[in-house]
Coordinates of C-alpha atoms in Angstrom, one line a residue:
M1 CA -13.9 -17.3 -9.0
F2 CA -14.6 -14.7 -10.4
V3 CA -12.0 -15.5 -13.1
N4 CA -14.2 -18.7 -13.6
G5 CA -17.1 -17.3 -14.2
I6 CA -15.6 -14.9 -17.3
V7 CA -14.0 -18.6 -18.3
S8 CA -17.6 -19.9 -18.5
L9 CA -18.8 -17.0 -20.1
V10 CA -17.1 -17.0 -23.3
H11 CA -17.0 -21.0 -23.4
A12 CA -20.4 -20.3 -24.0
A13 CA -20.4 -17.6 -26.5
E14 CA -17.1 -19.8 -28.2
T15 CA -19.7 -23.5 -28.2
A16 CA -23.0 -21.0 -29.6
G17 CA -20.2 -20.7 -32.1
V18 CA -20.8 -16.1 -32.9
S19 CA -18.0 -14.5 -33.5
Y20 CA -17.4 -10.9 -31.7
Q21 CA -14.6 -8.2 -33.1
R22 CA -13.9 -5.7 -30.3
G23 CA -14.2 -3.0 -31.3
G24 CA -12.5 0.1 -32.4
G25 CA -13.3 2.2 -29.1
G26 CA -10.7 2.4 -25.8
V27 CA -10.7 3.1 -21.9
M28 CA -12.8 6.5 -22.6
D29 CA -15.6 4.4 -24.9
M30 CA -16.2 1.8 -22.0
M31 CA -16.2 4.7 -19.3
M32 CA -18.6 6.2 -21.7
N33 CA -20.6 3.5 -22.4
A34 CA -20.8 1.7 -19.0
G35 CA -23.8 1.7 -16.9
P36 CA -25.2 4.7 -14.4
M37 CA -23.7 2.5 -11.4
V38 CA -20.4 2.4 -13.2
K39 CA -20.2 5.7 -14.4
F40 CA -20.8 7.2 -10.9
I41 CA -18.3 4.6 -9.1
M42 CA -15.5 5.6 -12.2
L43 CA -15.7 9.2 -11.2
L44 CA -15.7 8.6 -7.2
L45 CA -12.8 7.2 -7.7
L46 CA -11.6 10.1 -10.6
G47 CA -12.0 12.6 -8.0
L48 CA -10.5 10.9 -5.1
S49 CA -6.8 10.4 -7.8
C50 CA -7.4 13.9 -8.1
A51 CA -8.3 15.0 -5.0
C52 CA -4.5 12.1 -4.1
W53 CA -2.4 13.3 -5.7
C54 CA -3.5 17.3 -5.2
I55 CA -2.6 17.0 -2.0
I56 CA 1.1 14.6 -2.8
V57 CA 2.2 17.7 -5.1
M58 CA 1.1 20.2 -2.0
K59 CA 2.8 18.1 0.9
F60 CA 6.0 17.2 -1.5
L61 CA 6.2 21.3 -2.2
L62 CA 5.9 21.6 1.3
L63 CA 7.9 19.5 3.2
R64 CA 10.8 20.9 0.5
R65 CA 10.5 24.7 1.3
A66 CA 10.5 23.0 5.5
R67 CA 13.9 21.2 5.2
R68 CA 14.7 24.1 3.2
E69 CA 13.8 26.8 4.8
S70 CA 15.0 24.6 8.3
D71 CA 18.5 24.0 7.5
H72 CA 19.3 28.0 6.9
F73 CA 17.8 28.7 9.9
I74 CA 19.9 26.3 11.5
E75 CA 23.0 28.0 10.0
L76 CA 21.4 31.7 10.7
F77 CA 21.8 29.7 14.7
R78 CA 24.8 28.6 14.3
Q79 CA 25.7 32.6 13.5
R80 CA 23.8 34.2 15.6
R81 CA 25.1 37.0 17.8
N82 CA 22.0 37.8 19.4
Y83 CA 18.7 36.0 20.1
A84 CA 17.0 39.3 19.7
G85 CA 18.9 39.0 15.4
L86 CA 17.9 36.0 15.0
Y87 CA 14.5 36.4 16.8
R88 CA 13.5 38.5 13.8
E89 CA 15.5 37.4 11.0
S90 CA 13.8 33.7 11.6
Q91 CA 10.4 35.8 10.7
N92 CA 11.4 34.9 6.9
L93 CA 11.3 31.6 7.9
E94 CA 7.9 30.3 7.8
D95 CA 7.3 27.2 6.9
S96 CA 11.0 26.6 8.8
H97 CA 9.4 24.1 11.5
L98 CA 12.3 25.0 13.6
A99 CA 12.0 28.9 13.4
Q100 CA 9.0 28.4 14.5
I101 CA 9.3 27.0 17.9
F102 CA 12.6 29.2 18.7
R103 CA 10.3 32.2 17.9
V104 CA 7.4 30.7 20.1
G105 CA 9.3 30.4 23.0
Y106 CA 11.5 33.1 22.7
A107 CA 8.2 35.0 22.5
E108 CA 7.4 33.0 25.6
L109 CA 10.6 34.0 27.6
N110 CA 10.4 37.3 26.4
R111 CA 7.5 37.8 28.1
L112 CA 7.7 36.5 30.5
G113 CA 11.0 38.7 31.5
K114 CA 8.9 41.6 30.8
S115 CA 6.9 41.4 33.1
L116 CA 9.0 39.7 35.2
E117 CA 11.0 43.8 35.1
S118 CA 7.5 45.6 35.6
K119 CA 7.7 43.7 39.2
S120 CA 9.6 45.3 42.2
L121 CA 12.4 42.8 42.6
Q122 CA 10.1 42.0 46.5
E123 CA 6.7 41.0 44.7
I124 CA 9.3 37.7 42.6
K125 CA 9.1 35.1 44.4
V126 CA 8.5 32.4 42.2
N127 CA 10.3 29.9 41.4
P128 CA 12.4 30.8 37.5
E129 CA 11.7 26.7 37.1
V130 CA 8.2 26.7 37.0
L131 CA 8.8 30.6 34.8
L132 CA 10.8 28.0 32.2
E133 CA 7.9 25.0 32.8
N134 CA 5.6 27.5 30.6
V135 CA 8.1 28.6 28.6
E136 CA 9.0 24.5 27.9
R137 CA 4.6 24.0 27.0
A138 CA 4.8 27.0 25.2
I139 CA 6.9 24.9 22.4
M140 CA 5.3 21.9 22.9
G141 CA 2.6 23.3 21.9
A142 CA 4.2 24.8 18.6
T143 CA 5.4 21.3 18.3
T144 CA 1.4 19.7 18.2
S145 CA 0.5 22.7 16.1
E146 CA 3.5 22.3 13.7
R147 CA 2.7 18.8 13.2
Q148 CA 0.0 19.2 12.8
R149 CA 0.3 21.1 10.4
F150 CA 2.5 18.6 7.8
E151 CA -0.3 15.6 8.7
R152 CA -3.2 17.7 7.0
F153 CA -4.9 15.3 5.1
L154 CA -3.3 12.7 4.7
P155 CA -5.8 10.6 6.9
L156 CA -6.9 10.9 2.8
L157 CA -4.1 9.0 1.3
A158 CA -4.7 6.9 4.0
T159 CA -8.3 6.5 3.8
T160 CA -8.2 6.3 -0.8
G161 CA -5.9 3.7 -0.4
S162 CA -7.1 1.5 2.4
T163 CA -11.1 1.9 0.4
A164 CA -9.7 2.9 -2.9
P165 CA -9.4 -1.0 -4.6
F166 CA -12.7 -1.8 -2.7
I167 CA -14.4 1.1 -4.1
G168 CA -13.6 -0.4 -7.9
L169 CA -14.4 -3.8 -7.3
F170 CA -17.4 -3.3 -6.0
G171 CA -17.5 -1.8 -9.3
T172 CA -16.5 -5.2 -10.4
V173 CA -19.4 -6.8 -9.3
W174 CA -21.3 -4.4 -10.9
G175 CA -21.1 -4.9 -14.2
I176 CA -20.5 -8.8 -13.7
M177 CA -24.2 -8.0 -12.6
T178 CA -24.7 -6.3 -16.2
S179 CA -24.0 -8.4 -17.3
F180 CA -25.4 -12.0 -16.3
H181 CA -28.9 -9.5 -16.6
E182 CA -28.2 -9.2 -20.3
I183 CA -28.2 -12.2 -20.4
G184 CA -31.4 -13.1 -19.0
L185 CA -33.0 -10.7 -21.0
K186 CA -32.1 -11.7 -24.9
G187 CA -31.6 -15.2 -24.0
A188 CA -28.2 -15.8 -24.9
A189 CA -24.8 -16.3 -23.8
N190 CA -22.2 -14.5 -26.5
L191 CA -19.1 -12.0 -25.6
A192 CA -21.4 -9.4 -27.9
V193 CA -23.4 -9.5 -24.2
V194 CA -20.6 -10.3 -22.0
A195 CA -18.2 -8.4 -23.1
P196 CA -19.0 -4.5 -21.8
G197 CA -20.3 -5.4 -19.2
I198 CA -16.6 -7.1 -18.4
S199 CA -14.4 -4.4 -19.3
E200 CA -16.1 -2.3 -17.3
A201 CA -15.4 -3.7 -14.8
L202 CA -12.4 -4.4 -15.3
V203 CA -12.3 -0.5 -16.1
A204 CA -12.9 -0.1 -13.0
T205 CA -11.1 -2.7 -10.7
A206 CA -8.0 -0.9 -13.3
M207 CA -9.5 2.7 -11.1
G208 CA -8.9 2.0 -7.6
L209 CA -5.6 0.1 -7.9
A210 CA -3.9 3.2 -10.4
A211 CA -5.9 5.9 -7.2
A212 CA -4.7 3.6 -4.5
I213 CA -1.3 2.3 -5.2
P214 CA 0.3 6.4 -5.8
A215 CA -1.0 7.2 -2.2
V216 CA -0.2 4.5 -0.2
V217 CA 2.7 4.7 -1.3
A218 CA 2.9 9.1 -0.7
Y219 CA 1.3 7.4 2.8
N220 CA 4.0 5.5 4.1
H221 CA 6.8 8.0 2.4
F222 CA 5.4 11.4 3.6
S223 CA 4.8 10.0 7.4
N224 CA 8.1 9.1 7.6
R225 CA 9.4 12.0 6.6
I226 CA 6.8 14.0 9.9
R227 CA 8.1 12.2 12.0
V228 CA 12.2 13.5 11.0
I229 CA 10.4 16.7 11.4
E230 CA 8.6 15.8 15.0
N231 CA 12.2 15.0 16.0
E232 CA 13.8 17.4 15.5
M233 CA 11.6 19.3 17.2
S234 CA 11.9 17.0 20.0

């Protein structure tokens, strides 16, 4: 229906015998000459796109550092002489999810060991399996925290990917409504009246797609990477 409406408007302009010459302005001129509502929609889409690209760059660098530091931690773990030394060396690997899991588990185990040393053997009536369950709970909590750290801001990518096309479509509809309104006011259906609103509408649609497509691709990519990281932590 949208395409048929454009075709009918162009046909009406041709039958009216009104000549239309394309201006020399580009996309920026169309954005600057757009109506208030279309401008607001374009600024909203531009803001969402900039925010998504910031998240994409930030997550890419974070996951790359996490991968590099985790590989280094694995090498340290294979070459370890004792866990205390490994714990000290892993302090520098702040972005490694594997190192963080190890630090939390070792700290909890060390805390339980010190608490047991402070008691006499007659006072100790706790099943060792119960103590190991405390360590396991600490590790599970650290796993959840690491997963949340990697997933931070990802919902914005999903939201942008699912809503940006519809926001752009709203700008499209608004631009077409403006075009028909101008036709009604001027009483003529020529390209000089119709083209600006249609151009604004198409720019809004293009901006919506430009914001949504990278957001969807990045969200799927990062979700798969985080799923791999979660399996490694498990």
